[in-house]
Coordinates of C-alpha atoms and ligand atoms in Angstrom, one line a residue:
M2 CA 0.0 0.0 0.0
K3 CA 1.3 3.4 -0.9
T4 CA 2.0 5.9 1.8
S5 CA 0.4 9.3 1.5
I6 CA 2.9 11.2 3.8
R7 CA 3.6 14.7 2.6
T8 CA 7.4 14.5 2.5
H9 CA 7.6 17.1 -0.3
D10 CA 5.1 19.7 1.0
G11 CA 6.2 23.2 0.0
R12 CA 8.7 22.0 -2.6
V13 CA 8.6 22.9 -6.3
A14 CA 9.8 20.1 -8.6
L15 CA 10.6 20.3 -12.3
V16 CA 10.6 17.0 -14.2
T17 CA 11.7 16.7 -17.8
G18 CA 10.2 14.2 -20.3
A19 CA 7.1 14.1 -18.0
G20 CA 4.6 13.4 -20.8
Q21 CA 4.7 9.6 -20.4
G22 CA 6.6 6.7 -19.0
I23 CA 9.0 7.1 -16.1
G24 CA 8.9 10.9 -16.2
Q25 CA 5.1 10.9 -15.8
A26 CA 5.3 8.4 -13.0
I27 CA 7.9 10.6 -11.2
A28 CA 5.8 13.8 -11.7
L29 CA 2.7 12.1 -10.3
A30 CA 4.6 10.6 -7.3
L31 CA 6.2 14.0 -6.4
A32 CA 2.8 15.6 -6.5
E33 CA 1.3 12.9 -4.4
R34 CA 3.9 13.7 -1.7
G35 CA 2.9 17.4 -1.7
A36 CA 5.3 19.0 -4.3
R37 CA 4.0 21.5 -6.8
V38 CA 5.2 20.0 -10.0
I39 CA 6.3 21.7 -13.2
A40 CA 5.9 18.8 -15.7
T41 CA 7.8 19.5 -19.0
D42 CA 8.2 17.8 -22.3
L43 CA 8.6 18.5 -26.0
R44 CA 4.9 19.5 -25.9
P45 CA 3.3 20.7 -22.7
P46 CA 2.4 17.4 -20.9
N47 CA -1.3 18.2 -20.3
D48 CA -2.3 14.6 -19.6
T49 CA 0.2 14.4 -16.8
V50 CA -1.0 17.7 -15.3
E51 CA -4.6 16.6 -15.6
K52 CA -3.8 13.6 -13.5
I53 CA -2.0 15.7 -10.9
G54 CA -4.7 18.4 -10.5
P55 CA -4.2 22.0 -9.5
S56 CA -0.7 21.6 -8.1
G57 CA 0.6 20.6 -11.5
H58 CA 1.8 22.9 -14.3
A59 CA 2.6 21.8 -17.9
L60 CA 5.3 23.6 -19.8
E61 CA 7.0 23.0 -23.1
L62 CA 10.7 22.3 -22.7
D63 CA 13.0 20.7 -25.3
V64 CA 15.9 20.0 -23.0
T65 CA 18.5 20.5 -25.7
Q66 CA 17.5 24.1 -26.2
E67 CA 19.1 26.7 -23.9
E68 CA 16.6 29.4 -24.7
Q69 CA 13.7 27.1 -23.7
W70 CA 15.4 26.4 -20.3
R71 CA 15.7 30.2 -19.9
S72 CA 12.0 30.7 -20.7
V73 CA 10.9 27.8 -18.4
A74 CA 13.0 29.3 -15.6
G75 CA 11.1 32.6 -16.0
K76 CA 7.7 30.9 -16.1
A77 CA 8.5 28.5 -13.2
R78 CA 9.0 31.5 -10.9
E79 CA 5.3 32.1 -11.1
V80 CA 4.9 28.7 -9.4
G81 CA 7.8 29.2 -7.1
E82 CA 11.6 28.8 -7.1
V83 CA 12.5 25.3 -8.3
D84 CA 13.8 23.2 -5.4
I85 CA 14.0 19.8 -7.2
V86 CA 15.1 19.0 -10.7
V87 CA 14.6 15.5 -12.1
N88 CA 16.3 15.2 -15.5
N89 CA 14.5 12.3 -17.0
A90 CA 14.1 13.1 -20.8
G91 CA 16.2 10.7 -22.8
Y92 CA 17.1 9.7 -26.4
F93 CA 18.1 6.1 -27.0
P94 CA 18.2 4.9 -30.6
N95 CA 19.9 1.6 -31.1
R96 CA 22.9 2.0 -33.5
S97 CA 25.8 -0.3 -33.9
I98 CA 29.1 1.6 -34.0
D99 CA 29.3 1.0 -37.7
D100 CA 26.0 2.8 -38.3
L101 CA 26.4 5.5 -35.7
D102 CA 26.6 8.9 -37.3
L103 CA 27.7 12.2 -35.8
L104 CA 24.2 13.7 -35.9
T105 CA 22.8 10.8 -33.8
W106 CA 25.8 11.0 -31.5
R107 CA 25.3 14.7 -30.9
K108 CA 21.6 14.5 -30.4
T109 CA 22.2 11.7 -27.8
M110 CA 24.7 13.9 -26.0
A111 CA 22.4 17.0 -26.2
T112 CA 19.3 15.2 -24.9
N113 CA 20.9 13.1 -22.3
L114 CA 23.8 15.3 -21.1
D115 CA 23.5 19.0 -22.2
S116 CA 20.1 18.9 -20.4
H117 CA 21.8 18.3 -17.0
F118 CA 24.2 21.1 -17.4
L119 CA 21.5 23.5 -18.6
S120 CA 19.2 22.5 -15.7
V121 CA 22.0 23.4 -13.3
T122 CA 22.7 26.7 -15.0
Y123 CA 19.1 27.8 -14.6
S124 CA 18.1 26.2 -11.2
L125 CA 21.2 26.6 -9.1
P126 CA 20.9 30.4 -8.3
G127 CA 17.4 29.9 -6.8
M128 CA 18.5 26.8 -4.9
R129 CA 21.5 28.6 -3.5
R130 CA 19.3 31.4 -2.3
K131 CA 17.2 28.9 -0.4
K132 CA 20.2 26.8 0.7
W133 CA 18.3 23.7 -0.3
G134 CA 18.1 21.8 -3.6
R135 CA 18.1 18.4 -5.2
F136 CA 19.3 17.2 -8.6
V137 CA 18.4 13.7 -9.7
G138 CA 19.7 12.4 -13.1
I139 CA 17.9 9.4 -14.6
S140 CA 20.8 7.2 -15.9
S141 CA 20.5 3.5 -16.8
N142 CA 21.7 0.1 -15.5
M143 CA 22.8 -0.4 -19.1
V144 CA 26.1 1.2 -18.2
G145 CA 27.0 -2.2 -16.7
L146 CA 25.5 -4.5 -19.2
A147 CA 26.7 -6.0 -22.5
I148 CA 24.0 -4.6 -24.8
P149 CA 25.2 -4.0 -28.4
G150 CA 24.3 -0.9 -30.4
M151 CA 24.2 1.5 -27.5
S152 CA 27.7 2.9 -27.2
H153 CA 26.5 6.5 -27.6
Y154 CA 23.7 6.0 -25.0
I155 CA 26.0 4.3 -22.5
A156 CA 28.5 7.1 -22.9
T157 CA 25.8 9.6 -21.8
K158 CA 24.4 7.5 -19.0
M159 CA 27.9 7.1 -17.5
G160 CA 28.3 10.8 -18.1
I161 CA 25.2 11.5 -16.0
I162 CA 26.8 9.5 -13.1
G163 CA 30.1 11.4 -13.5
F164 CA 28.4 14.8 -13.7
M165 CA 26.3 14.1 -10.5
R166 CA 29.5 13.0 -8.7
G167 CA 31.3 16.2 -9.7
L168 CA 28.4 18.5 -9.2
A169 CA 27.9 17.2 -5.7
N170 CA 31.3 18.7 -4.7
D171 CA 30.5 22.1 -6.0
V172 CA 27.1 22.6 -4.4
A173 CA 27.4 20.7 -1.1
N174 CA 28.0 23.8 1.0
D175 CA 24.6 25.2 -0.2
G176 CA 22.5 22.3 1.1
I177 CA 22.2 20.9 -2.4
T178 CA 22.6 17.2 -3.4
A179 CA 23.1 15.6 -6.8
N180 CA 22.5 11.9 -7.4
A181 CA 21.8 9.4 -10.2
V182 CA 19.1 6.7 -10.5
L183 CA 19.8 3.8 -12.8
P184 CA 16.6 2.0 -13.8
G185 CA 16.7 -1.5 -15.4
L186 CA 14.2 -2.6 -18.0
I187 CA 11.0 -0.7 -17.4
N188 CA 7.6 -1.1 -19.2
T189 CA 7.2 2.1 -21.2
Q190 CA 6.6 3.1 -24.8
A191 CA 10.4 3.1 -25.2
T192 CA 10.6 -0.6 -24.5
A193 CA 7.2 -1.6 -26.0
L194 CA 8.9 -2.7 -29.3
Q195 CA 10.9 -5.4 -27.6
S196 CA 9.6 -8.9 -28.0
E197 CA 8.2 -10.8 -25.0
A198 CA 11.2 -13.2 -25.4
E199 CA 13.7 -10.3 -25.2
K200 CA 12.0 -8.8 -22.1
R201 CA 11.9 -12.2 -20.4
A202 CA 15.6 -12.7 -21.2
T203 CA 16.3 -9.5 -19.3
W204 CA 14.1 -10.2 -16.3
G205 CA 15.5 -13.8 -16.2
Q206 CA 18.8 -12.1 -15.1
Q207 CA 17.1 -10.2 -12.3
A208 CA 16.6 -11.4 -8.7
I209 CA 13.0 -10.1 -9.0
K210 CA 11.7 -11.9 -12.1
R211 CA 9.3 -9.4 -13.6
L212 CA 9.4 -6.4 -15.9
G213 CA 9.7 -3.1 -14.0
D214 CA 6.9 -0.6 -14.1
P215 CA 7.5 3.2 -14.2
E216 CA 6.2 3.4 -10.6
D217 CA 9.0 1.1 -9.5
V218 CA 11.5 3.9 -10.3
T219 CA 9.7 6.6 -8.2
G220 CA 10.7 5.4 -4.7
A221 CA 14.4 6.1 -5.2
V222 CA 13.6 9.5 -6.7
L223 CA 11.2 10.4 -3.8
F224 CA 13.8 9.4 -1.2
L225 CA 16.7 11.2 -2.9
T226 CA 14.6 14.4 -3.2
S227 CA 13.4 14.3 0.4
D228 CA 15.0 15.7 3.6
D229 CA 15.7 12.1 4.6
A230 CA 18.5 12.0 2.0
A231 CA 20.2 15.2 3.1
F232 CA 23.6 13.4 3.7
I233 CA 23.5 11.4 0.5
T234 CA 25.2 12.9 -2.6
G235 CA 27.2 11.9 -5.6
Q236 CA 25.7 8.5 -5.5
A237 CA 24.2 6.1 -8.1
I238 CA 21.3 4.0 -7.1
V239 CA 20.3 1.0 -9.2
V240 CA 16.6 0.2 -9.5
D241 CA 16.4 -2.9 -11.6
G242 CA 15.1 -5.8 -9.6
G243 CA 18.7 -6.9 -8.9
Q244 CA 20.1 -7.4 -12.4
Y245 CA 23.2 -5.3 -12.1
R246 CA 25.0 -5.8 -8.8
I247 CA 28.1 -3.5 -8.7
G248 CA 27.3 0.2 -8.1
Ligands
LIG325 N1 12.3 2.3 -20.1 C1 13.4 1.8 -19.7 O1 13.6 0.5 -19.7 C2 14.6 2.6 -19.2 C3 15.7 2.0 -18.6 C4 16.7 2.7 -18.1 C5 16.7 4.1 -18.2 N2 15.7 4.7 -18.8 C6 15.7 6.2 -18.9 O2 14.5 6.7 -18.4 C7 14.2 7.9 -19.0 C8 12.7 7.8 -19.5 O3 12.6 6.7 -20.3 P1 11.1 6.2 -20.7 O4 11.2 4.7 -20.9 O5 10.1 6.7 -19.8 O6 11.0 6.9 -22.2 P2 9.8 7.4 -23.0 O7 10.2 7.4 -24.4 O8 8.5 6.6 -22.7 O9 9.6 8.9 -22.5 C9 10.6 9.8 -22.7 C10 10.0 11.2 -22.7 O10 11.1 12.1 -22.9 C11 10.6 13.0 -23.9 N3 11.7 13.6 -24.6 C12 12.5 13.1 -25.6 N4 13.4 14.0 -26.0 C13 13.2 15.1 -25.4 C14 13.7 16.4 -25.4 N5 14.7 16.7 -26.3 N6 13.3 17.4 -24.6 C15 12.2 17.1 -23.7 N7 11.7 15.9 -23.6 C16 12.1 14.9 -24.5 C17 9.7 12.3 -24.8 O11 8.8 13.2 -25.5 C18 8.9 11.4 -23.8 O12 7.8 12.0 -23.3 C19 15.2 8.1 -20.2 O13 16.2 8.9 -19.8 C20 15.7 6.7 -20.4 O14 17.0 6.7 -20.9 C21 14.6 4.0 -19.3

């Protein structure tokens, strides 16, 4: 049974890629815990905000575009200064190294990594004023798996872990933490194209033998963005039913 404790009362949380999948689940979970949520996506994620109710706000944000981060930072101030940023939007085409072109490489870097830097640029001043803040980067347990065709993606998902580790040092004195969450295979539109056999092969490697749901990822994010995790920073938490065991 889900708890309804209001661990995030008074907080303003911005979630990227919140129109569906893991990002939507995170936005809903933060709202359920009391946060006012700024749900963002390539198009304003109105479905997500309808589910949240009056404490939700839908904004357009292509995470690769600096001017859109600037504009969202301005609009977000009407809701309140952002306390929590969950960078979830991701780009993950499968391309073997022989087929990988520079355009795909750069789009993967821009979506999965530039976004984190830009979110810090536009959220850090407000967090510093409040002496409280939380950055969570959605990485992937694929950084530790032998999955072909994903070198560009794995580079960015390791990059997120590295950026959170480094960022943690620079913001620690301001009551701000930075951590990464590494989901395993999760049932979203992104993974819907995989055959049942492929999915079963993955969860056969897990201790908990089932496909993860987007809601399975929210617990780690709620914890890391709460006051309970004030002394946890620069960490990478794997949420994959026990597939990948070395963190
Ligand atoms: N599903 C999985 O098995 C899985 C496993 C590990 C990690 N992840 C990570 O979790 C995150 C979410 O994955 P998902 O499965 O929910 O994916 P999804 O495709 O269901 O949703 C991704 C969302 O991000 C948005 N998005 C894409 N590019 C964007 C951009 N440039 N700007 C703003 N929004 C953008 C999309 O519109 C979409 O709403 C990704 O970072 C992914 O790498 C997913």
